Coordinates of C-alpha atoms and ligand atoms in Angstrom, one line a residue:
Chain A
M108 CA -146.1 249.5 -118.6
I109 CA -148.3 246.7 -119.9
Q110 CA -152.1 246.6 -120.0
T111 CA -153.9 243.8 -121.7
R112 CA -157.6 243.0 -122.0
G113 CA -159.0 239.7 -123.2
L114 CA -156.0 238.4 -125.0
R115 CA -156.8 235.1 -126.9
K116 CA -154.8 232.8 -129.2
S117 CA -155.6 229.4 -130.5
F118 CA -153.5 227.3 -132.8
R119 CA -154.9 225.0 -135.4
T120 CA -153.2 221.6 -135.3
R121 CA -154.0 218.3 -136.9
Q122 CA -155.3 217.0 -133.5
G123 CA -157.7 220.0 -133.4
L124 CA -157.8 223.5 -131.9
V125 CA -155.4 224.2 -129.1
E126 CA -156.6 227.2 -127.0
A127 CA -153.2 228.3 -125.7
V128 CA -154.3 231.7 -124.3
R129 CA -157.8 232.1 -123.2
G130 CA -158.6 235.7 -122.2
V131 CA -155.6 237.2 -120.4
D132 CA -155.8 240.5 -118.5
L133 CA -152.7 241.9 -117.2
D134 CA -151.5 245.1 -115.6
V135 CA -147.7 245.4 -115.3
K136 CA -146.4 248.5 -113.5
E137 CA -143.4 250.4 -114.5
G138 CA -140.2 249.4 -112.8
E139 CA -141.2 246.1 -111.3
I140 CA -140.2 242.5 -111.9
F141 CA -143.4 240.8 -113.0
G142 CA -143.4 237.0 -113.0
F143 CA -145.5 234.6 -114.9
L144 CA -145.7 231.3 -113.1
G145 CA -147.2 228.2 -114.6
P146 CA -146.7 224.6 -115.6
N147 CA -145.6 223.4 -119.1
G148 CA -148.0 224.3 -121.7
A149 CA -149.8 226.9 -119.5
G150 CA -149.6 229.5 -122.4
K151 CA -146.7 231.6 -120.9
T152 CA -144.6 231.7 -124.0
T153 CA -147.6 232.3 -126.2
T154 CA -148.6 235.3 -124.2
L155 CA -145.1 236.7 -124.3
R156 CA -144.9 236.1 -128.0
I157 CA -148.1 238.1 -128.5
L158 CA -146.9 240.9 -126.3
S159 CA -143.6 241.2 -128.2
T160 CA -145.4 241.4 -131.6
L161 CA -144.3 237.9 -132.7
L162 CA -147.8 236.5 -132.8
P163 CA -151.0 238.3 -133.7
P164 CA -153.6 237.7 -131.1
D165 CA -157.0 236.3 -132.2
D166 CA -158.7 238.7 -129.9
G167 CA -158.0 241.3 -127.2
E168 CA -156.3 244.6 -126.8
A169 CA -152.9 245.4 -125.3
I170 CA -150.8 248.5 -124.7
V171 CA -147.1 247.6 -124.4
A172 CA -144.6 250.3 -123.2
G173 CA -147.1 252.9 -124.2
A174 CA -147.7 251.7 -127.8
D175 CA -150.8 249.9 -129.1
L176 CA -149.8 246.4 -129.9
R177 CA -152.2 246.1 -132.9
R178 CA -151.8 249.6 -134.4
E179 CA -148.1 250.3 -133.7
P180 CA -146.2 247.0 -133.6
G181 CA -143.1 248.8 -134.9
E182 CA -143.1 251.2 -132.0
V183 CA -143.5 248.3 -129.6
R184 CA -140.5 246.6 -131.2
R185 CA -138.4 249.6 -130.7
R186 CA -139.3 249.9 -127.0
I187 CA -139.1 246.4 -125.7
G188 CA -136.4 243.7 -125.6
Y189 CA -137.4 240.0 -125.8
V190 CA -135.3 237.0 -124.9
A191 CA -136.9 233.8 -126.2
Q192 CA -137.1 230.7 -124.2
G193 CA -134.5 229.0 -126.5
G194 CA -132.3 232.0 -127.0
G195 CA -131.0 232.5 -130.5
T196 CA -127.4 233.0 -131.5
W197 CA -125.4 231.7 -134.4
D198 CA -122.8 229.1 -133.5
E199 CA -119.9 230.4 -135.5
V200 CA -119.8 234.1 -134.4
T201 CA -118.7 235.6 -131.1
A202 CA -120.7 237.3 -128.4
R203 CA -119.1 240.6 -129.3
E204 CA -120.1 240.2 -133.0
E205 CA -123.6 239.3 -132.0
L206 CA -124.0 242.3 -129.8
V207 CA -122.7 244.7 -132.3
M208 CA -125.0 243.2 -135.0
Q209 CA -128.0 243.3 -132.6
A210 CA -127.4 247.0 -132.0
R211 CA -127.0 247.7 -135.7
L212 CA -130.3 246.0 -136.4
Y213 CA -131.9 248.7 -134.2
G214 CA -130.3 251.5 -136.3
V215 CA -127.4 252.2 -134.1
S216 CA -124.1 253.4 -135.8
R217 CA -121.2 251.2 -136.0
A218 CA -119.0 253.1 -133.6
E219 CA -121.9 253.3 -131.1
A220 CA -122.7 249.6 -131.6
K221 CA -119.2 248.6 -130.6
Q222 CA -119.3 250.9 -127.6
R223 CA -122.6 249.4 -126.5
A224 CA -121.3 245.8 -127.0
A225 CA -118.3 246.6 -124.8
E226 CA -120.5 248.1 -122.1
L227 CA -122.8 245.0 -122.0
I228 CA -119.9 242.7 -122.0
S229 CA -118.5 244.3 -118.9
A230 CA -121.9 244.7 -117.3
F231 CA -122.7 241.0 -117.8
Q232 CA -119.2 239.9 -117.2
L233 CA -118.8 238.3 -120.5
E234 CA -115.1 239.3 -121.0
S235 CA -113.6 235.9 -120.5
F236 CA -115.5 234.5 -123.5
A237 CA -116.8 237.4 -125.5
D238 CA -114.4 236.8 -128.4
R239 CA -114.9 233.0 -128.5
K240 CA -117.5 231.4 -130.8
C241 CA -120.9 230.9 -129.3
R242 CA -120.7 227.2 -130.0
T243 CA -118.2 226.8 -127.3
Y244 CA -120.3 228.5 -124.5
S245 CA -121.7 226.8 -121.5
G246 CA -125.5 227.0 -120.9
G247 CA -125.0 229.9 -118.3
Q248 CA -122.7 231.9 -120.5
R249 CA -125.1 231.5 -123.5
R250 CA -128.0 232.6 -121.3
R251 CA -126.2 235.7 -120.1
L252 CA -125.4 236.6 -123.7
D253 CA -129.0 236.1 -124.7
I254 CA -130.2 238.5 -122.0
A255 CA -127.5 241.1 -123.0
L256 CA -128.6 240.8 -126.6
G257 CA -132.2 241.9 -125.4
L258 CA -130.7 245.1 -123.9
V259 CA -128.5 246.6 -126.8
H260 CA -131.1 249.2 -127.6
R261 CA -131.7 250.1 -124.0
P262 CA -135.4 249.1 -123.9
R263 CA -137.7 250.3 -121.0
L264 CA -139.3 246.9 -120.9
L265 CA -137.6 243.5 -121.1
F266 CA -139.3 240.2 -121.7
L267 CA -137.4 237.1 -120.4
D268 CA -138.9 233.7 -121.2
E269 CA -137.6 231.3 -118.6
P270 CA -134.3 232.9 -118.1
T271 CA -132.9 230.4 -115.7
T272 CA -134.3 227.0 -116.9
G273 CA -131.7 224.4 -117.0
L274 CA -129.0 226.6 -115.3
D275 CA -126.9 225.4 -112.4
P276 CA -127.5 227.2 -109.1
Q277 CA -124.6 229.6 -109.4
S278 CA -125.6 230.8 -112.9
R279 CA -129.2 231.2 -111.7
A280 CA -128.1 233.4 -108.9
H281 CA -126.0 235.3 -111.4
V282 CA -129.1 235.9 -113.6
W283 CA -131.2 236.8 -110.6
D284 CA -128.6 239.5 -109.7
E285 CA -128.7 240.8 -113.2
V286 CA -132.4 241.0 -113.3
R287 CA -132.5 242.9 -110.0
R288 CA -129.8 245.3 -111.2
L289 CA -132.0 246.0 -114.3
R290 CA -134.9 246.7 -112.1
D291 CA -132.9 249.0 -109.9
E292 CA -131.9 250.9 -113.0
G293 CA -135.6 251.6 -113.6
M294 CA -136.4 248.9 -116.1
T295 CA -139.5 246.9 -116.1
V296 CA -138.8 243.1 -116.4
F297 CA -141.5 240.6 -117.3
L298 CA -140.3 237.1 -116.9
T299 CA -141.8 233.5 -117.0
T300 CA -140.7 230.7 -114.8
H301 CA -141.9 227.4 -113.5
Y302 CA -139.7 227.5 -110.5
L303 CA -141.6 228.4 -107.3
D304 CA -138.6 229.7 -105.5
E305 CA -137.7 232.0 -108.4
A306 CA -141.2 233.4 -108.6
D307 CA -141.2 233.9 -104.8
A308 CA -137.7 235.4 -104.4
L309 CA -137.2 237.3 -107.6
C310 CA -140.6 238.7 -108.6
D311 CA -142.3 241.9 -107.2
R312 CA -145.6 240.7 -108.4
L313 CA -146.8 237.7 -110.2
A314 CA -149.5 236.0 -112.1
I315 CA -150.1 232.3 -111.9
M316 CA -151.3 230.8 -115.2
D317 CA -152.8 227.5 -116.0
H318 CA -154.5 226.2 -119.1
G319 CA -154.3 229.6 -120.8
T320 CA -156.0 231.7 -118.0
I321 CA -154.7 233.6 -115.0
V322 CA -155.8 231.9 -111.9
A323 CA -154.3 234.2 -109.3
R324 CA -152.3 237.4 -109.2
G325 CA -150.6 239.6 -106.6
T326 CA -147.3 240.0 -104.8
P327 CA -145.9 236.6 -103.7
N328 CA -146.8 237.4 -100.1
E329 CA -150.4 238.5 -100.9
L330 CA -150.9 235.3 -102.9
K331 CA -149.6 233.1 -100.1
R332 CA -151.7 235.0 -97.5
E333 CA -154.8 234.8 -99.7
I334 CA -154.8 231.1 -99.4
A335 CA -154.1 230.1 -95.9
G336 CA -152.5 233.1 -94.1
D337 CA -149.8 231.5 -92.1
V338 CA -149.5 228.1 -90.5
I339 CA -148.5 227.7 -86.9
T340 CA -147.8 224.2 -85.5
V341 CA -147.8 223.8 -81.7
G342 CA -146.8 220.8 -79.7
V343 CA -148.2 220.6 -76.2
T344 CA -147.1 217.9 -73.8
G345 CA -149.8 215.7 -72.2
A346 CA -152.9 217.3 -73.8
G347 CA -155.3 216.1 -76.6
E348 CA -158.9 217.1 -77.2
Q349 CA -158.5 219.8 -74.6
V350 CA -156.2 222.0 -76.7
L351 CA -158.4 221.6 -79.8
K352 CA -161.4 223.0 -77.9
L353 CA -159.2 225.8 -76.6
F354 CA -158.5 227.2 -80.0
E355 CA -161.8 226.5 -81.8
A356 CA -163.2 229.6 -80.1
E357 CA -160.4 231.9 -81.0
P358 CA -161.4 234.4 -83.7
Y359 CA -158.1 234.8 -85.5
V360 CA -157.8 231.0 -86.1
R361 CA -159.3 230.3 -89.5
D362 CA -159.0 226.6 -89.4
L363 CA -157.2 223.9 -87.3
E364 CA -156.2 220.3 -87.6
P365 CA -154.4 217.9 -85.3
V366 CA -151.4 216.2 -86.8
G367 CA -150.1 213.5 -84.6
D368 CA -149.6 214.9 -81.2
R369 CA -149.3 218.3 -82.6
L370 CA -151.8 220.9 -83.7
R371 CA -151.8 223.0 -87.0
L372 CA -153.4 226.4 -86.8
Y373 CA -154.2 228.3 -89.9
V374 CA -154.1 232.0 -89.1
D375 CA -154.2 235.2 -91.2
D376 CA -151.0 236.7 -89.9
G377 CA -148.6 234.5 -88.0
A378 CA -146.7 237.3 -86.5
T379 CA -149.6 238.8 -84.6
A380 CA -151.3 235.4 -83.8
M381 CA -148.2 233.9 -82.3
P382 CA -148.2 235.9 -79.0
R383 CA -151.9 235.4 -78.6
I384 CA -151.6 231.6 -79.0
L385 CA -148.9 231.5 -76.4
R386 CA -151.1 233.6 -74.1
V387 CA -154.0 231.1 -74.5
L388 CA -151.8 228.2 -73.7
D389 CA -150.2 230.1 -70.7
D390 CA -153.7 231.0 -69.4
A391 CA -154.7 227.3 -69.6
E392 CA -151.5 226.4 -67.8
L393 CA -150.4 224.1 -70.4
S394 CA -146.7 223.7 -71.1
L395 CA -145.5 224.3 -74.7
A396 CA -143.1 221.7 -76.1
S397 CA -142.6 223.3 -79.5
V398 CA -143.9 226.0 -81.8
E399 CA -143.2 226.5 -85.4
L400 CA -144.3 229.2 -87.9
H401 CA -144.5 228.3 -91.6
R402 CA -145.4 230.4 -94.4
P403 CA -147.4 228.7 -97.0
S404 CA -145.5 228.3 -100.3
L405 CA -146.6 229.3 -103.8
D406 CA -147.1 225.7 -104.4
D407 CA -150.0 225.8 -101.8
V408 CA -151.4 228.6 -103.8
F409 CA -151.3 226.7 -107.1
L410 CA -152.7 223.6 -105.4
H411 CA -155.5 225.6 -104.0
K412 CA -156.3 227.3 -107.3
T413 CA -155.9 224.3 -109.6
G414 CA -156.3 221.3 -107.5
R415 CA -152.8 220.1 -108.8
S416 CA -149.4 220.7 -107.4
L417 CA -146.9 222.6 -109.6
R418 CA -144.2 220.5 -108.1
D419 CA -145.6 217.2 -109.6
E420 CA -146.0 218.9 -112.9
A421 CA -142.5 220.2 -113.0
A422 CA -141.0 216.9 -112.0
Chain B
M258 CA -132.3 253.6 -147.4
K259 CA -133.0 251.5 -144.3
L260 CA -133.7 248.6 -146.6
V261 CA -130.2 248.9 -148.2
R262 CA -128.5 249.3 -144.9
D263 CA -130.5 246.4 -143.3
T264 CA -129.8 244.2 -146.4
W265 CA -126.1 245.0 -146.0
L266 CA -126.2 244.0 -142.3
V267 CA -127.9 240.7 -143.0
F268 CA -125.6 240.0 -146.0
S269 CA -122.5 240.7 -144.0
R270 CA -123.5 238.4 -141.2
Q271 CA -124.3 235.6 -143.7
M272 CA -121.0 236.1 -145.5
T273 CA -119.2 235.8 -142.2
L274 CA -120.9 232.6 -141.6
V275 CA -120.0 231.3 -145.1
L276 CA -116.4 232.3 -144.7
R277 CA -116.2 230.6 -141.4
N278 CA -117.5 227.4 -142.8
P279 CA -115.3 227.1 -146.0
I280 CA -116.4 223.5 -146.5
W281 CA -119.4 224.8 -148.4
I282 CA -117.2 226.7 -150.8
I283 CA -115.0 223.7 -151.4
V284 CA -118.0 221.4 -152.0
G285 CA -119.5 224.1 -154.2
L286 CA -116.4 224.1 -156.3
T287 CA -115.7 220.5 -156.6
Q288 CA -119.1 219.6 -158.0
P289 CA -118.7 221.6 -161.2
L290 CA -115.0 220.5 -161.3
F291 CA -116.3 216.9 -161.5
F292 CA -118.5 217.8 -164.5
L293 CA -115.6 219.5 -166.1
L294 CA -113.2 216.7 -165.7
L295 CA -115.4 213.7 -165.7
F296 CA -118.3 214.6 -168.0
A297 CA -117.1 217.2 -170.5
P298 CA -114.5 214.7 -172.1
L299 CA -117.4 212.5 -173.1
L300 CA -118.7 215.4 -175.3
R301 CA -115.4 215.8 -177.2
P302 CA -116.1 213.1 -179.7
L303 CA -119.6 214.6 -180.3
F304 CA -118.7 218.3 -180.6
G305 CA -114.9 218.3 -181.2
D306 CA -113.1 221.5 -180.1
D307 CA -116.4 223.3 -179.4
A308 CA -117.3 220.9 -176.6
Y309 CA -116.4 223.2 -173.8
Q310 CA -117.9 226.2 -175.6
I311 CA -121.3 224.4 -175.6
F312 CA -121.0 222.6 -172.3
I313 CA -119.7 225.2 -170.0
P314 CA -122.5 227.7 -170.4
G315 CA -125.0 225.0 -169.6
L316 CA -122.9 224.0 -166.6
L317 CA -123.0 227.5 -165.3
I318 CA -126.8 227.7 -165.5
Q319 CA -127.1 224.4 -163.8
L320 CA -124.8 225.7 -161.0
A321 CA -127.0 228.8 -160.7
I322 CA -130.2 226.7 -160.3
F323 CA -128.8 223.8 -158.1
G324 CA -126.5 225.9 -156.2
T325 CA -129.4 228.0 -154.8
M326 CA -132.4 225.8 -154.9
F327 CA -131.5 224.3 -151.6
V328 CA -130.7 227.3 -149.6
G329 CA -134.0 227.0 -147.8
F330 CA -132.5 224.3 -145.6
A331 CA -130.2 226.9 -143.9
L332 CA -133.3 229.1 -143.2
I333 CA -135.1 226.2 -141.6
A334 CA -132.0 225.5 -139.5
E335 CA -132.0 229.2 -138.5
L336 CA -135.7 229.2 -137.7
R337 CA -135.1 226.3 -135.3
Q338 CA -132.1 228.0 -133.8
G339 CA -134.1 231.0 -132.9
V340 CA -132.0 233.6 -134.7
I341 CA -134.9 234.5 -137.0
E342 CA -137.1 235.1 -134.0
R343 CA -134.5 237.2 -132.5
M344 CA -134.3 239.4 -135.7
R345 CA -138.1 239.5 -135.9
V346 CA -138.5 241.4 -132.6
T347 CA -136.0 244.1 -133.9
P348 CA -137.3 246.8 -136.3
V349 CA -135.1 245.3 -139.1
S350 CA -136.8 245.4 -142.5
R351 CA -138.4 242.0 -143.3
L352 CA -137.5 242.3 -147.0
A353 CA -133.9 242.8 -145.9
L354 CA -134.0 239.5 -144.1
L355 CA -134.8 237.9 -147.5
L356 CA -132.6 240.1 -149.7
G357 CA -129.5 239.9 -147.5
R358 CA -129.7 236.1 -147.8
C359 CA -130.3 236.1 -151.5
L360 CA -127.4 238.4 -152.0
R361 CA -125.1 236.0 -150.1
D362 CA -126.3 233.2 -152.4
I363 CA -125.7 235.4 -155.5
V364 CA -122.1 236.3 -154.4
Q365 CA -121.3 232.7 -153.6
L366 CA -122.6 231.6 -157.0
L367 CA -120.7 234.2 -158.9
V368 CA -117.4 233.2 -157.2
Q369 CA -118.0 229.6 -158.2
A370 CA -119.0 230.6 -161.7
V371 CA -115.9 232.7 -162.2
A372 CA -113.7 230.0 -160.8
L373 CA -115.3 227.4 -163.1
V374 CA -114.7 229.6 -166.2
L375 CA -111.1 230.2 -165.3
L376 CA -110.5 226.4 -164.8
A377 CA -112.0 225.7 -168.2
I378 CA -109.8 228.1 -170.0
P379 CA -106.8 225.7 -170.1
F380 CA -109.1 223.2 -171.7
G381 CA -109.7 225.4 -174.6
L382 CA -112.6 227.6 -173.5
S383 CA -112.6 231.2 -174.7
V384 CA -115.0 234.0 -173.9
Q385 CA -114.9 237.7 -174.3
V386 CA -115.1 239.8 -171.1
E387 CA -118.3 241.7 -171.9
N388 CA -120.0 238.4 -172.8
L389 CA -118.9 236.8 -169.7
L390 CA -120.2 239.7 -167.6
L391 CA -123.6 239.4 -169.4
T392 CA -123.6 235.7 -168.6
L393 CA -122.8 236.5 -164.9
A394 CA -125.7 238.9 -164.9
L395 CA -128.0 236.2 -166.2
L396 CA -126.6 233.8 -163.5
A397 CA -127.2 236.4 -160.8
I398 CA -130.8 236.8 -161.8
I399 CA -131.4 233.1 -161.8
A400 CA -129.7 232.8 -158.4
L401 CA -131.9 235.6 -157.1
L402 CA -135.0 233.7 -158.4
C403 CA -134.1 230.3 -157.1
S404 CA -132.9 231.4 -153.7
A405 CA -135.9 233.6 -153.1
V406 CA -138.3 230.9 -154.0
S407 CA -136.4 228.3 -151.9
Y408 CA -136.6 230.6 -148.9
G409 CA -140.3 231.2 -149.5
I410 CA -141.1 227.5 -149.7
A411 CA -138.9 226.8 -146.7
L412 CA -140.9 229.4 -144.7
A413 CA -144.2 227.8 -145.8
L414 CA -143.1 224.2 -145.0
R415 CA -140.8 224.7 -142.0
S416 CA -139.5 221.3 -142.4
E417 CA -136.5 219.8 -144.0
D418 CA -138.3 216.5 -144.7
A419 CA -140.8 218.2 -146.9
L420 CA -138.5 220.7 -148.5
G421 CA -136.0 218.2 -150.0
P422 CA -138.5 216.1 -152.0
L423 CA -140.4 219.1 -153.2
V424 CA -137.3 220.9 -154.5
N425 CA -136.1 217.7 -156.2
A426 CA -139.4 217.2 -157.8
V427 CA -139.4 220.6 -159.3
S428 CA -135.7 220.9 -160.2
V429 CA -135.1 217.6 -162.0
P430 CA -137.7 218.2 -164.9
L431 CA -136.5 221.8 -165.0
L432 CA -132.9 220.4 -165.5
L433 CA -133.9 217.9 -168.2
L434 CA -136.0 220.4 -170.1
S435 CA -133.3 223.0 -170.1
G436 CA -130.9 221.5 -172.6
I437 CA -128.1 221.9 -170.0
L438 CA -126.7 218.4 -170.4
L439 CA -127.0 218.2 -174.2
P440 CA -128.4 220.9 -176.5
L441 CA -132.1 220.6 -177.2
S442 CA -131.6 220.8 -181.0
Y443 CA -131.1 217.1 -180.6
A444 CA -134.6 216.7 -179.0
P445 CA -137.7 215.6 -180.8
G446 CA -140.1 218.4 -181.8
W447 CA -142.6 217.8 -178.9
L448 CA -139.8 217.9 -176.3
Q449 CA -138.5 221.2 -177.8
N450 CA -141.9 222.7 -177.6
I451 CA -142.2 221.8 -173.9
A452 CA -138.7 223.0 -173.3
D453 CA -139.6 226.4 -174.8
L454 CA -141.8 226.9 -171.8
N455 CA -138.9 226.5 -169.5
P456 CA -137.4 229.9 -168.8
F457 CA -134.1 228.1 -168.0
S458 CA -133.9 226.7 -171.4
W459 CA -133.9 230.2 -172.7
A460 CA -131.1 231.1 -170.3
V461 CA -129.1 228.1 -171.5
T462 CA -129.5 229.1 -175.1
A463 CA -128.6 232.7 -174.3
A464 CA -125.5 231.7 -172.4
R465 CA -124.4 229.5 -175.3
E466 CA -124.9 232.5 -177.7
L467 CA -122.8 234.7 -175.4
F468 CA -120.0 232.1 -175.2
A469 CA -120.1 231.8 -179.0
G470 CA -119.5 235.6 -179.2
N471 CA -123.1 236.5 -180.4
T472 CA -123.6 239.4 -178.0
G473 CA -126.4 240.8 -180.1
A474 CA -128.4 237.6 -180.5
D475 CA -132.1 238.0 -179.8
T476 CA -132.2 235.1 -177.2
V477 CA -129.8 237.1 -175.1
W478 CA -132.1 240.0 -174.3
Q479 CA -135.1 237.7 -174.5
A480 CA -133.7 235.4 -171.8
L481 CA -132.7 238.4 -169.6
L482 CA -136.2 239.7 -169.9
I483 CA -137.9 236.4 -169.3
V484 CA -135.8 235.3 -166.4
G485 CA -135.8 238.9 -164.9
T486 CA -139.6 239.1 -165.0
I487 CA -140.0 235.7 -163.3
A488 CA -137.3 236.6 -160.7
F489 CA -139.2 239.7 -160.0
A490 CA -142.4 237.8 -159.4
G491 CA -140.5 235.2 -157.4
V492 CA -138.9 237.8 -155.1
A493 CA -142.3 239.5 -154.7
W494 CA -143.9 236.2 -153.7
A495 CA -141.1 235.3 -151.3
A496 CA -141.1 238.8 -149.8
R497 CA -144.8 238.4 -149.1
A498 CA -144.2 235.0 -147.5
F499 CA -141.5 236.7 -145.4
A500 CA -143.7 239.6 -144.4
R501 CA -146.5 237.3 -143.5
G502 CA -144.6 234.3 -142.0
I503 CA -142.3 236.3 -139.9
R504 CA -144.2 239.6 -139.4
Ligands
ATP253 N1 -147.1 227.2 -132.9 C1 -147.9 226.4 -132.2 N2 -148.7 225.5 -132.8 C2 -149.6 224.7 -132.1 N3 -149.6 224.6 -130.8 C3 -148.9 225.5 -130.1 C4 -147.9 226.4 -130.8 N4 -147.3 227.1 -129.8 C5 -147.8 226.7 -128.6 N5 -148.7 225.7 -128.8 C6 -149.5 225.1 -127.7 O1 -150.1 226.1 -126.9 C7 -150.0 225.7 -125.6 C8 -149.3 226.7 -124.7 O2 -147.9 226.7 -125.1 P1 -146.8 227.7 -124.5 O3 -145.6 227.5 -125.3 O4 -147.4 229.1 -124.5 O5 -146.6 227.1 -123.0 P2 -145.6 227.6 -121.9 O6 -146.5 228.0 -120.7 O7 -144.7 228.5 -122.4 O8 -145.0 226.2 -121.5 P3 -143.4 225.9 -121.1 O9 -143.3 226.0 -119.7 O10 -143.3 224.4 -121.5 O11 -142.5 226.7 -122.0 C9 -149.4 224.3 -125.5 O12 -150.4 223.4 -125.5 C10 -148.7 224.2 -126.8 O13 -148.6 222.9 -127.3
MG254 MG1 -142.7 228.5 -122.6

């Protein structure tokens, strides 16, 4: 659905050249939710603006929804929907009027535009405020309208720039449900986020971006496994050095470290390692006080790749 | 025909916004009303009963210039709001984004101009319908020019702080050199020569001829031609700025 090679974009500012995007290669498959995770200023919005024809890239190639970005920008525009980070509605008009106008801008007839507006209003549950002025909407209501506006022309590919930033948990859940519903209807959704849990729970695949380049990519599970596999913490009563020695020889343990009176074991796959660990302890006739399996978070991935924690950045 | 359709779409949305915010219409009408009530009486001792016949045409041109020179502010607000960006990812004609807005400005101006003329009639103003229509055509062209240029500049500057002083710097000399406030026949020769280079001074002279009933005066077609040509160039320039700035 999207292929890019070597996309680059710099901005000239008074303080000098800002290299916002420095060679981005992407492959987004049809029908998936693809996430772009990265801290502030990573270049997520810039990449999205390039892919949606808003910014000409300095260099690089891209095929978006089957059309060449440089040669057929008009075709790209017809095939994609784009919802900007800040949205974009006039204060003094209603959601219904905005939806009708947006459909008309895509060349849809007036009757058909009204029909589509009504469909989207019911699909996104906007009924209760659709005929009120946008000025009066809550953040979540406005965001749902923004997303609906990106869909009036039934695109095959939808770009969502930080669809849930600043929303309360309930509105976020609502947006997640909408995005999943769109995917289930066959649409490809490309979204950006700096929320780890969102990237993890919502995206089928993702790319982690930092300082204008992609530092890691894959499914959330692949990414997390790539780093550390799983982490198993065992507590063994009345044993110290002895336990450490016991596991050092085991082939499936990639790394281990004692933490207090417990031991952290880094393994490739916790599910298969767990029974083997238990057997080792059993054979050594040690009694187990506690055992815990953690999955490494995307934050561990980001930390590993960039040396910084995304959590600190976002805070 | 996509251009016409898209222009109409943009225009209707812009009109909706104007009508929902009638404060701008009221402000737009009270300004000329102040000139009519508070300034025109000063001219009576100078020009006698002709005072309104001389002053109203100039006031109309002034309205056309100053009513539209500052429309770029609204565009900057829209850029900031994100609505322009939302339009830009649609296949809407870029030229329509400009022309739809200019059309709104023209309609708004013509409503104000007609209202001003109607208000001045009780004060003794008289004008034939065909001459009024020709004047309105002239006003529409001026409004098209000024609003297109204002949008073009706004797009280049993208900042209200820069737009305000720039527009003021341009418009004040244009106003003084147009003979709007007092006819330039009172000016010394060198000032008249400079004023001849100001297309708006031609427009003012033409409008005065029309209000004096001289439909066939040379300045009338000359002014239409001069202002029309410049308006064409202005729109072409602004259209390029639109096509490039918001491609
Ligand atoms: N129009 C512009 N002019 C100058 N610099 C820009 C412009 N747009 C973006 N930048 C710079 O490019 C870099 C990347 O910005 P971008 O908006 O793509 O980041 P982002 O990943 O979307 O961040 P956020 O999570 O804060 O939205 C930043 O350093 C930003 O300041
Ligand atoms: Mg961004």
